[in-house]
Coordinates of C-alpha atoms in Angstrom, one line a residue:
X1 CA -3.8 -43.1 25.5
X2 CA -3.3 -39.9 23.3
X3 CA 0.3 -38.7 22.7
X4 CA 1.5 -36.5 20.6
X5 CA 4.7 -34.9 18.9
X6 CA 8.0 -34.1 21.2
X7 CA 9.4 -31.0 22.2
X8 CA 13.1 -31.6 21.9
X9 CA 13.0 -34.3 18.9
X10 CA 16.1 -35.7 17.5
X11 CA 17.3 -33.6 14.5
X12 CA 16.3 -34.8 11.2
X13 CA 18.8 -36.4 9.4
X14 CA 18.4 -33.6 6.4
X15 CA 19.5 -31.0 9.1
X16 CA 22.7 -29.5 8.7
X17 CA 25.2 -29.1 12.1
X18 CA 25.2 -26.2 14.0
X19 CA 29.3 -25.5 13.6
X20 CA 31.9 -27.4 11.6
X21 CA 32.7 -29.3 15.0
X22 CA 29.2 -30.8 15.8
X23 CA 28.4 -34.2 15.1
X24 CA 25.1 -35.1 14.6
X25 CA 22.7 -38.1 16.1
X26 CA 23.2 -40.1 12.9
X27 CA 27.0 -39.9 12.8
X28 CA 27.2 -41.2 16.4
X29 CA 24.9 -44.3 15.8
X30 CA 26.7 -45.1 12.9
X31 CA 30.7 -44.3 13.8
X32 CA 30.7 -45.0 17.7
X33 CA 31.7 -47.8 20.0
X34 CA 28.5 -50.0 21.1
X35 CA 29.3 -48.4 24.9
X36 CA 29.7 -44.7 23.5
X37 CA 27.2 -45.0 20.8
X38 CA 24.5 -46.1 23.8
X39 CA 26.0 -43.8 26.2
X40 CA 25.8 -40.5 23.9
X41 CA 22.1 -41.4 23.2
X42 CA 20.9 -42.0 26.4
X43 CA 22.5 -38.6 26.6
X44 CA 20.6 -37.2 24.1
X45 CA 17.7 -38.7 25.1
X46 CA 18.2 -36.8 28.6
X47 CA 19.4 -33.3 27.1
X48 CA 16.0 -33.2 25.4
X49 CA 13.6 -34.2 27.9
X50 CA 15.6 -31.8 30.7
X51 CA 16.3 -29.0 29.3
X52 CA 14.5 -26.0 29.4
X53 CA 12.8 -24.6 26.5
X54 CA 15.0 -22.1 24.3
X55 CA 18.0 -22.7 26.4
X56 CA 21.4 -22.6 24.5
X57 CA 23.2 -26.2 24.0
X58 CA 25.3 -27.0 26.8
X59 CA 29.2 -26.6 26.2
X60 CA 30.6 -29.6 24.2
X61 CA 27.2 -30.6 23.4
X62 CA 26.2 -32.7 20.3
X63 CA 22.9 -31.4 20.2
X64 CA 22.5 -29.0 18.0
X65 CA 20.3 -25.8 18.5
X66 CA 16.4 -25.7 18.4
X67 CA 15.4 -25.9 14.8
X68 CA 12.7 -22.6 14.6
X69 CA 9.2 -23.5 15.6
X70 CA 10.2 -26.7 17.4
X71 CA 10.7 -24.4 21.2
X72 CA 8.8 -21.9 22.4
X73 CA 10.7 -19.5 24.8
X74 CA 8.4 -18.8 27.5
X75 CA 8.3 -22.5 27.9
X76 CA 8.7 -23.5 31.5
X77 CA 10.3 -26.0 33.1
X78 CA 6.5 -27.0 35.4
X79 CA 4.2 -25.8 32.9
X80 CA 0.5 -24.9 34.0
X81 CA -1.7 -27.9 34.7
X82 CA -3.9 -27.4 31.9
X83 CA -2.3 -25.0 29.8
X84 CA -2.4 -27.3 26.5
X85 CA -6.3 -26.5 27.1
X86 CA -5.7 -22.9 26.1
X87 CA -5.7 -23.8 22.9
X88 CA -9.3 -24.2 20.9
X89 CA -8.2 -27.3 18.3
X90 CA -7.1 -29.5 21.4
X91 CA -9.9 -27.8 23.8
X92 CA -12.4 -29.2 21.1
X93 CA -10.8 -32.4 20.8
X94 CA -10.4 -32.8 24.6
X95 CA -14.0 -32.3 24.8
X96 CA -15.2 -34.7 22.6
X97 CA -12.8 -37.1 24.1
X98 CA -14.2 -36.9 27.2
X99 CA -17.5 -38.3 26.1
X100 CA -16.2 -40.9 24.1
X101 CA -14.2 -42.1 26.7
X102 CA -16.9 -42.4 29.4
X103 CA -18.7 -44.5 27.1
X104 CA -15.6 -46.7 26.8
X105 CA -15.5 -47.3 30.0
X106 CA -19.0 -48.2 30.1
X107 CA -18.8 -50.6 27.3
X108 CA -15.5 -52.5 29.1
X109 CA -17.2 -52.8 31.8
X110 CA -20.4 -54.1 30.2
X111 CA -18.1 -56.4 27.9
X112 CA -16.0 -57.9 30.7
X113 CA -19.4 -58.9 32.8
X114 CA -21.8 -59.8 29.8
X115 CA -18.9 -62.1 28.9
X116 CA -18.2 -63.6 32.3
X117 CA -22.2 -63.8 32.6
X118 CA -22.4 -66.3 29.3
X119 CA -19.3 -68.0 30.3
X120 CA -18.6 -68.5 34.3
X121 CA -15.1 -67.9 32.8
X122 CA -12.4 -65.9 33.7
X123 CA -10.5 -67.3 30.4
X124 CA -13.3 -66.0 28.5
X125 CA -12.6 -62.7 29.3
X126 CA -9.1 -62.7 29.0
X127 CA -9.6 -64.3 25.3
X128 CA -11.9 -61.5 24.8
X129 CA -9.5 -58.7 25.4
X130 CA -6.9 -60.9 23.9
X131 CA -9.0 -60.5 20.6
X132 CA -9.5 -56.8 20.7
X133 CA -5.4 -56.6 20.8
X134 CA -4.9 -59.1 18.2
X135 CA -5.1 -56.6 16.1
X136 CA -2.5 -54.4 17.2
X137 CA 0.4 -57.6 17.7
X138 CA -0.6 -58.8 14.0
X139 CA -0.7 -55.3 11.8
X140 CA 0.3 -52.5 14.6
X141 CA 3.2 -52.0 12.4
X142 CA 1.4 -51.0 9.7
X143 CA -1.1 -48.5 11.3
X144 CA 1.9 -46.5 11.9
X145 CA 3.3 -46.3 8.5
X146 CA -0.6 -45.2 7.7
X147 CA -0.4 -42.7 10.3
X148 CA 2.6 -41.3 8.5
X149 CA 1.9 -41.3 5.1
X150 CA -2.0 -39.4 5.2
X151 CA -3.7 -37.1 6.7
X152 CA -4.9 -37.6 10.6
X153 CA -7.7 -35.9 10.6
X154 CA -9.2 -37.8 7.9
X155 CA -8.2 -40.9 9.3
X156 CA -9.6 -40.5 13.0
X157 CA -13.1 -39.5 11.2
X158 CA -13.5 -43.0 9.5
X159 CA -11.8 -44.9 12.7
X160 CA -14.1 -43.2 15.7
X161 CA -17.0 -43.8 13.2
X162 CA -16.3 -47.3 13.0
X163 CA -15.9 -48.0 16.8
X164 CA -19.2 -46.4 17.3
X165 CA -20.3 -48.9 15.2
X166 CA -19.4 -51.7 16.6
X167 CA -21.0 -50.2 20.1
X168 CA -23.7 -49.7 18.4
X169 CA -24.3 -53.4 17.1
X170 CA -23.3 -54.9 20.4
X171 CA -26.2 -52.9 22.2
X172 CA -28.6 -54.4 19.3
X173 CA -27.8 -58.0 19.4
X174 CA -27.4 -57.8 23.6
X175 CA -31.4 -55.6 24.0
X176 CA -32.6 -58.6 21.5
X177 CA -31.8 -61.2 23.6
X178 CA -29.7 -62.6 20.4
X179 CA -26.4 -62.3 21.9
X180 CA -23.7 -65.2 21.8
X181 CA -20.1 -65.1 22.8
X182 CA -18.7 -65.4 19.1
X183 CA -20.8 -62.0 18.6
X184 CA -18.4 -60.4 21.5
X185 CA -15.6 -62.2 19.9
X186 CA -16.0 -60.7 16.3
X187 CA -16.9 -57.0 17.4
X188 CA -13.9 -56.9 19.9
X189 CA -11.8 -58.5 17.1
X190 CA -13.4 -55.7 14.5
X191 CA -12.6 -52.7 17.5
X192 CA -9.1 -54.0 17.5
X193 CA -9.0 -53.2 14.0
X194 CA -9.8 -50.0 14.2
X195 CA -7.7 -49.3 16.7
X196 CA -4.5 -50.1 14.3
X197 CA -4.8 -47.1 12.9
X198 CA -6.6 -44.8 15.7
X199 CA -4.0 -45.2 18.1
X200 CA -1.0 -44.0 16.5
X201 CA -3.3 -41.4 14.8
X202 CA -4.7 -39.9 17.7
X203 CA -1.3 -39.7 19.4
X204 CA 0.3 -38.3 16.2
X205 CA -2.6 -35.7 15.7
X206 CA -2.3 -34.7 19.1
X207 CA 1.0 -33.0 18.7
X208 CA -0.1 -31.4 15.8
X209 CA -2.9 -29.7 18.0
X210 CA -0.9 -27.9 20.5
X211 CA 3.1 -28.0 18.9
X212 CA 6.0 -29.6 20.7
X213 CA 6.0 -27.2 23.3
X214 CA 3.0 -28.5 24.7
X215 CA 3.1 -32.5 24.3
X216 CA 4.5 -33.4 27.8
X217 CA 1.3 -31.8 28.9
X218 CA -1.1 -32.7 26.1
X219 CA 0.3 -36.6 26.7
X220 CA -0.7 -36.4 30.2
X221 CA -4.1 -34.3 30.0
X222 CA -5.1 -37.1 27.5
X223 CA -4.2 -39.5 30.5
X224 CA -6.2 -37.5 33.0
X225 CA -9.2 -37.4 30.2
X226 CA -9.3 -41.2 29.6
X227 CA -8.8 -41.9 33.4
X228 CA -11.6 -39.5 34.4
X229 CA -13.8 -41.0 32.7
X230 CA -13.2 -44.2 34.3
X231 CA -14.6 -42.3 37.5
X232 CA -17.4 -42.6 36.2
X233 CA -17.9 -44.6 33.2
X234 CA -18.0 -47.7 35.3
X235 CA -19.7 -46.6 38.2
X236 CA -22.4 -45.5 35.5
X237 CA -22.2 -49.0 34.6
X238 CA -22.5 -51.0 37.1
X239 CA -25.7 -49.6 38.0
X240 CA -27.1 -49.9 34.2
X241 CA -26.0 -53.5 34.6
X242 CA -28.2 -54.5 37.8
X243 CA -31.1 -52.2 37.1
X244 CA -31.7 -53.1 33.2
X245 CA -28.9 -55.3 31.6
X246 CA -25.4 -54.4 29.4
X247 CA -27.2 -53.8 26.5
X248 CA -27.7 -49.9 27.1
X249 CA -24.1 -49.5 28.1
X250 CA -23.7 -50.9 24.9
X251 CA -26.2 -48.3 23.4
X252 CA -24.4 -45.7 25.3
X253 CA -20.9 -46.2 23.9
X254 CA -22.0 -46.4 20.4
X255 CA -23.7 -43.3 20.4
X256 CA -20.7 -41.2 22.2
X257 CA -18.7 -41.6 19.7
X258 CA -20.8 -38.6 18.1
X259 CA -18.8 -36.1 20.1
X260 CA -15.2 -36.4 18.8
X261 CA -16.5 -36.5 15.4
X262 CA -18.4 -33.9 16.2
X263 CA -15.1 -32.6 17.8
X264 CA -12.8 -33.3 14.7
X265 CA -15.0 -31.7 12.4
X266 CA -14.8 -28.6 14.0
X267 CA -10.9 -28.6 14.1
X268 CA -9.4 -25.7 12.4
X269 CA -7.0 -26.7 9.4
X270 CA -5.0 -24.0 9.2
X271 CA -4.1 -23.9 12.9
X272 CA -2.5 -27.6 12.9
X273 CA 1.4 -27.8 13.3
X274 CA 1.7 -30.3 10.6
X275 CA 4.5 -32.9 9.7
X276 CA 5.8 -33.6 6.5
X277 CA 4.0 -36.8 5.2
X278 CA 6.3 -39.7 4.5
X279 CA 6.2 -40.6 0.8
X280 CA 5.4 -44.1 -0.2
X281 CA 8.7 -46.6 -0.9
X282 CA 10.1 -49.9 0.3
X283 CA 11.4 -50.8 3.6
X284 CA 9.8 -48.3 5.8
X285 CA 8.5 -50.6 8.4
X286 CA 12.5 -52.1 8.6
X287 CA 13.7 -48.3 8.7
X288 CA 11.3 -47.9 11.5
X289 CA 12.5 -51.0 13.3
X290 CA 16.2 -50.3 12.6
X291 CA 15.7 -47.0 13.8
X292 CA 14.2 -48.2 17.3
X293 CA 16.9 -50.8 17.3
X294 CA 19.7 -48.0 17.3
X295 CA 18.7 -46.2 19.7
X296 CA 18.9 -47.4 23.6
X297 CA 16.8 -44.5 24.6
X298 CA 13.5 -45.8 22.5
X299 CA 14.5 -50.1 22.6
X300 CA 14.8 -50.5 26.7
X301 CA 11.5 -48.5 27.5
X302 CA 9.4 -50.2 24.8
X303 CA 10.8 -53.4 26.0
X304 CA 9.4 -52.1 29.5
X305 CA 6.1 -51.3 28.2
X306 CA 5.7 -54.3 26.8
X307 CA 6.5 -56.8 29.5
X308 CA 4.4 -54.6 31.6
X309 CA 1.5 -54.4 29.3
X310 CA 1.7 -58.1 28.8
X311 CA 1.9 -59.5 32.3
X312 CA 0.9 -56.7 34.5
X313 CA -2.0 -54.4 32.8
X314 CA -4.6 -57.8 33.0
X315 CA -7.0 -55.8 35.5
X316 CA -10.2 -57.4 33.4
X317 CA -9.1 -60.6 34.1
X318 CA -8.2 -59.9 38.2
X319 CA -10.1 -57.7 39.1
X320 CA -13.9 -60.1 37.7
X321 CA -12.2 -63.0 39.5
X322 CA -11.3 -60.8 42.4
X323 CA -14.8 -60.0 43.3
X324 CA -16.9 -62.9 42.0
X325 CA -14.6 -65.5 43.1
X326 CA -12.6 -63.8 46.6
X327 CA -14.9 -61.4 47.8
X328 CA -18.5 -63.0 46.5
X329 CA -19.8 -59.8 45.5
X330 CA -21.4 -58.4 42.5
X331 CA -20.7 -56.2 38.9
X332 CA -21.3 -53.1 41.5
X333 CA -18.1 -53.9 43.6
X334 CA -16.5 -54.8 40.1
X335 CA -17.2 -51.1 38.9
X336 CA -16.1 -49.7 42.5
X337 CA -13.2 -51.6 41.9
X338 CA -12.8 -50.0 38.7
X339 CA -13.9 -46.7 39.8
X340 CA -11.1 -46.4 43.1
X341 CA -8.2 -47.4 40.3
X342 CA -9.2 -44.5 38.2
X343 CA -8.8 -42.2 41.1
X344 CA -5.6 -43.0 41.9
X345 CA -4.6 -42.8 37.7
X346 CA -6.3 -39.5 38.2
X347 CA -4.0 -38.0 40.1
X348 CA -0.9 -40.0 38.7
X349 CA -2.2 -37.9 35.0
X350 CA -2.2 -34.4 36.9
X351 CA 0.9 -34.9 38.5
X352 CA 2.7 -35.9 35.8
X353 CA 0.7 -32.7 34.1
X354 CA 2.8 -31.0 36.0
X355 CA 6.3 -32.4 35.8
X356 CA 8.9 -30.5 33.1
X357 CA 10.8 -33.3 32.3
X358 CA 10.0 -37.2 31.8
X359 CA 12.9 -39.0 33.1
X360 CA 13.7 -43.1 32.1
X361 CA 14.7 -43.1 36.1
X362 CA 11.3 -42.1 37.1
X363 CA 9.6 -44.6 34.2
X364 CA 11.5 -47.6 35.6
X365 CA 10.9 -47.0 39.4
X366 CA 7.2 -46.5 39.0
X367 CA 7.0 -49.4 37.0
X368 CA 9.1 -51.3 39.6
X369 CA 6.1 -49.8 42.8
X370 CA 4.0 -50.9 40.0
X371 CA 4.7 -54.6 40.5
X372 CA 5.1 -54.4 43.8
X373 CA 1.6 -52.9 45.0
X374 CA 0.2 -55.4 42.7
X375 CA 1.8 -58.1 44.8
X376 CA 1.0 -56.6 48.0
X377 CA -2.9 -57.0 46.7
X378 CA -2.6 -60.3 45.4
X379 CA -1.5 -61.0 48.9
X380 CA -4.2 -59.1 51.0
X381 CA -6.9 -61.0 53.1
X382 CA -9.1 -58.1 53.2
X383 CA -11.2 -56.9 50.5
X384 CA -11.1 -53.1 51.5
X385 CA -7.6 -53.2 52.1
X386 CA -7.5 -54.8 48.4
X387 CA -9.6 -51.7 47.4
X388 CA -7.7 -49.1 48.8
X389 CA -4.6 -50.8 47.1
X390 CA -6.4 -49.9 43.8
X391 CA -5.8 -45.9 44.0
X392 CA -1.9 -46.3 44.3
X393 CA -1.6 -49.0 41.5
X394 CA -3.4 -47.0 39.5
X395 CA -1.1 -43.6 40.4
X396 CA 2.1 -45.6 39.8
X397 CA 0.5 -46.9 36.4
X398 CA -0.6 -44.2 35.2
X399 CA 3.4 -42.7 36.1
X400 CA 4.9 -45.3 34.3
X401 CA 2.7 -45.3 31.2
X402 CA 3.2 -41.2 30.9
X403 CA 6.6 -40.9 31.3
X404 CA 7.2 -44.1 29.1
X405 CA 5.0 -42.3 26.5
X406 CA 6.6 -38.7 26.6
X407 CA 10.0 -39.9 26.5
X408 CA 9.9 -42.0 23.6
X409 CA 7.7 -39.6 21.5
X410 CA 10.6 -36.8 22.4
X411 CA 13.3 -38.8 21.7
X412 CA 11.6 -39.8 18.4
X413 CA 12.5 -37.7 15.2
X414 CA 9.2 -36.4 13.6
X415 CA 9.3 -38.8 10.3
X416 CA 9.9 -41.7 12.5
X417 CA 7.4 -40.5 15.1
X418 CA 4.0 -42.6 14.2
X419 CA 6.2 -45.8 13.2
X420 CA 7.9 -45.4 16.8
X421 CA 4.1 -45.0 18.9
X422 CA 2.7 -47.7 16.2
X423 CA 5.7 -49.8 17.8
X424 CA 4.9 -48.9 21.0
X425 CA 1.9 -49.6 21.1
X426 CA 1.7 -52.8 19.4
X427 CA 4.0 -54.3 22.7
X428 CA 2.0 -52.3 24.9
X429 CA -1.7 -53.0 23.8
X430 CA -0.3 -55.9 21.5
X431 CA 1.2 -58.1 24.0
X432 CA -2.4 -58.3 25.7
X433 CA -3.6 -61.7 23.0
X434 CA -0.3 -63.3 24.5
X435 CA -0.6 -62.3 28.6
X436 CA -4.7 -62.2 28.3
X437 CA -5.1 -65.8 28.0
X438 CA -1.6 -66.8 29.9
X439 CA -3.1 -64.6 33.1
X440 CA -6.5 -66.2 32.1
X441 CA -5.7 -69.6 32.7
X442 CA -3.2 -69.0 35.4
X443 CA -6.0 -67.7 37.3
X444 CA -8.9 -70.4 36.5
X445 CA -6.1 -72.7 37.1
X446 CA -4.3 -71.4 40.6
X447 CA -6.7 -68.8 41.6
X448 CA -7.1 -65.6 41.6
X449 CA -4.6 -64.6 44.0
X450 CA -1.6 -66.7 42.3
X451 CA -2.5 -65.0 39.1
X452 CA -2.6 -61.4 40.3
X453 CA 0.9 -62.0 42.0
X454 CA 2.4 -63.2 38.6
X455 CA 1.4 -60.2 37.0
X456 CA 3.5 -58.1 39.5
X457 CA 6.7 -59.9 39.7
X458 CA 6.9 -60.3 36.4
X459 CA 6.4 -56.1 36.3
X460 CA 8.7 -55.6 39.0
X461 CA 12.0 -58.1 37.5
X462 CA 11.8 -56.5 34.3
X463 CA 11.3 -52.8 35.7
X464 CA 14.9 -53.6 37.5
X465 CA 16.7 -55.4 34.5
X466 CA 15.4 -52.7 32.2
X467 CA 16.8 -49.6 35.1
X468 CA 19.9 -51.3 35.2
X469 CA 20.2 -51.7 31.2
X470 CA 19.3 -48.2 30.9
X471 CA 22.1 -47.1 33.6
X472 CA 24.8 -48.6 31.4
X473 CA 23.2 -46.9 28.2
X474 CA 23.6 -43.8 30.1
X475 CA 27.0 -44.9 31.4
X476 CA 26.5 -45.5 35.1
X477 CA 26.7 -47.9 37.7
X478 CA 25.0 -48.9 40.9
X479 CA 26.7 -47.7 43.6
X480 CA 26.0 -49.4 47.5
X481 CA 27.5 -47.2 50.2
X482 CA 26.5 -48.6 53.2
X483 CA 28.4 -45.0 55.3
X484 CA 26.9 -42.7 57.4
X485 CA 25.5 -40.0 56.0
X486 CA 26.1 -41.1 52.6
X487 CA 23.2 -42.1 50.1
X488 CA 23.1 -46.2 50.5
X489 CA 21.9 -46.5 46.7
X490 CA 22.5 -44.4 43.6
X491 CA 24.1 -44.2 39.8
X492 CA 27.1 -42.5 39.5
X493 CA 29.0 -42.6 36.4
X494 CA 31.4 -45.4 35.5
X495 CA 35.1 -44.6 35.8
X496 CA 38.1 -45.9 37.1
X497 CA 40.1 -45.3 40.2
X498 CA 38.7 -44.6 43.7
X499 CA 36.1 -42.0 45.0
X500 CA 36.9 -39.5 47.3
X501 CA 35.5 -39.4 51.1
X502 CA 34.4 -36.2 51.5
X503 CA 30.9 -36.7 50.6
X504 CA 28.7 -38.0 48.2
X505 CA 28.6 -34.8 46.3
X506 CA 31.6 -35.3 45.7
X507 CA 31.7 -39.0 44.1
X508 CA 32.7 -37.4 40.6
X509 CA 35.9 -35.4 39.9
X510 CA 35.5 -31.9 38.9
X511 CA 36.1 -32.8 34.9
X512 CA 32.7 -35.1 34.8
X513 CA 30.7 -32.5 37.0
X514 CA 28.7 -31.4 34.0
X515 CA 28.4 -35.0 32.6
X516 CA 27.0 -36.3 36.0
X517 CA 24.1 -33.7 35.9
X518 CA 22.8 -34.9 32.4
X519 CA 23.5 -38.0 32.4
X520 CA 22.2 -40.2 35.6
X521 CA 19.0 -39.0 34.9
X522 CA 18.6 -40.7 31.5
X523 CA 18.2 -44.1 33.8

């Protein structure tokens, strides 16, 4: 998952107020009521992620104007599909992706089966993944404050070199026939490592590839990359599995990871947007916590993501128990599996290519048909009905996780940025050691079925306690009009006295006409 900078980040807290009158971000944290102070963020949070490029400030706005170089005009409100591939650094860098992520799909693939194949365990594999994210729960904190303080670049050469690495010594000890499961356990547990500091890298170095104007669609184009490749990464697989063994899926992986360094090296310097490093001193990982803390629009989706990434992203563990357990089929049907998921994430990446603005409404209700579809194939007697479910869990996942992404990164201020994704990520990826081997033994224990239904009610009750938090952030309430004619469901903004009739275009009085259209969409 490759993010990047934000288009419409909050002001500095160096940056001076447009007029005498405006009041910054910082002030209204600090001097506000707990309901304004979360109100006027979500706000915020919605002002940036809506409005178009180079626009003016809205009348009686807080937000001051667009800082030079952080808009570009021409930007439009649904950009071009691929238009963050225009430019070369990112085109390079896309590229070399590409390859690297086919091989990680391989290797997963190869990991998951290798492992269930020297176990007959479907904890196994979830303590496998669960070491690979250990990592990220224990010092994901940390790989943010490293992302800030040096140079990206530099950093994503020595972290890609060591994940090849570790490919690469997987693929020897599985071809000699030497392979145990404490090897799989160290090497994941050594990739998780790296990954600490690649992930909020990567997402970090992304922005400074194509500039803030681009990172809605950089963010989902690094979606669509990693989720192609799962077409056919484990496809490729599958059939490497039953024709000659993991071991040169193994190989495979470790030797893709030439490409992006290939890619990085060929990055041009002086073309980079870069951020000011953040000098070294005490207390930055609090600042960053604090920051998070204060700020509804960045707490309630990271606490989305990582109830969701906890409970609800164990596809390893489901999806190996699915077919060798339900369905009595083979690593082939696994990588189908696999395969009909990534189509459906696929097309959840290009859509959301295409959308202008990521709103928290959108985040919650696709993680909400998240849990649900993943209920409804829990629940499924048929196994191609279960396979066809895959493609629209993997769109609504793939939804969720973008829009989650972009909005937090645009509602992130830029020195705060890689201690914000490391955050992120740590609940997102990090939760995985805690859910892996809870959904692991859950499904050993009840079967298959009863696991993969846990994973998506648990998605689906915190996608609705998490809408409804962010609707009172944002200052609305859920309104049930059960009229003719009327919608039966919707926020509208909390106020006193009664609505009038006429309509529900009408539910606001003419004073909050211009709050109502920036502010329900921030839930």
């Amino acid at each position: 998952m490759s993010t990047g900078n934000g288009a419409h980040s909050a002001p500095a807290p160096q940056d001076e107020p447009a007029t005498d009158t405006t009041t910054s971000a910082a002030d209204e944290t600090a001097t506000g009521t707990p309901d304004e102070t979360a109100a006027g963020a979500a706000t915020r949070a919605e002002t940036r992620t809506a409005a178009p490029a180079g626009a003016a400030p809205p009348p009686n706005s807080t937000e001051p104007p667009a800082r030079a170089g952080e808009q570009e005009p021409g930007e439009a409100r649904k950009p071009s599909m691929f238009s963050s591939l225009r430019i070369r650094n990112y085109r390079l860098f896309a590229m070399g992706q590409a390859v690297s992520n086919t091989g990680t799909w391989m290797q997963r693939i190869a990991q998951d089966w290798l492992v269930l194949s020297l176990t007959g365990s479907a904890t196994a594999v979830g303590i496998t993944t669960a070491l690979q994210f250990l990592p990220m729960l224990l010092f994901g904190l940390y790989g943010g404050l490293i992302a800030d303080r040096y140079d990206k670049r530099r950093l994503l050469l020595a972290t890609q070199s060591v994940m090849g690495l570790t490919g690469l010594a997987l693929a020897v000890l599985t071809l000699s026939g030497h392979v145990h499961i404490a090897h799989v356990y160290v090497l994941a547990f050594v990739l998780g490592l790296a990954t600490v500091v690649d992930n909020p890298a990567r997402q970090t170095f992304v922005s400074e590839m194509v500039g803030p104007a681009q990172i809605r669609n950089a963010v989902s184009l690094n979606s669509a990359n990693f989720q192609s490749a799962r077409l056919v990464g484990p496809a490729v697989a599958g059939v490497l599995i039953a024709a000659v063994g993991s071991g040169w899926a193994f190989l495979f992986n470790g030797l893709s990871f030439l490409a992006p360094v290939a890619s990085l090296l060929l990055v041009r310097p002086g073309e980079l947007h870069r951020t000011e490093r953040v000098p070294r001193c005490k207390g930055q990982l609090r600042e960053g916590l604090s920051y998070v803390r204060s700020h509804p629009e960045l707490m309630w989706p990271i606490v989305l993501v990582g109830f969701v990434g906890t409970f609800g992203f164990n596809f390893p563990i489901w999806l190996t128990a699915f077919t060798d357990r339900v369905f009595q089929e083979g690593a082939g049907t696994y990588g189908l599996l696999n395969t009909l998921m990534a189509v459906g994430s696929v097309a959840g990446a290009l859509l959301a290519a295409r959308r202008g603005t990521s709103r928290m409404r959108l985040m919650a209700g696709a993680a909400l048909m998240f849990g649900v579809l993943e209920m409804l194939a829990a629940l499924t007697p048929s196994f191609w009905l279960f396979a066809a479910l895959m493609a629209p869990i993997g769109i609504m996942g793939l939804t969720f996780n973008v829009t989650a992404n972009s909005s937090v990164q645009l509602a992130s201020d830029p020195a705060m940025r890689g201690r914000v994704m490391s955050l992120y990520m740590m609940v997102f990826m990090g939760g995985t050691p805690i859910g892996g081997p809870i959904m692991g033994w859950i499904t050993d224990t009840f079967g298959a079925r009863v696991g993969f239904l846990s994973g998506g009610v648990i998605s689906a009750v915190i996608a609705v306690g998490v809408g409804l938090a962010l609707a009172r952030a944002g200052g609305l309430r859920l309104r049930f009009d059960m009229r003719r004619g009327h919608r039966h469901l919707r926020f509208v903004p909390r106020e006193s006295g009664p609505e009038p009739d006429d309509g529900p275009e009408s539910a606001a009085p003419p004073g909050a006409a211009g709050e109502r259209e920036r502010v329900p969409t921030a839930a």
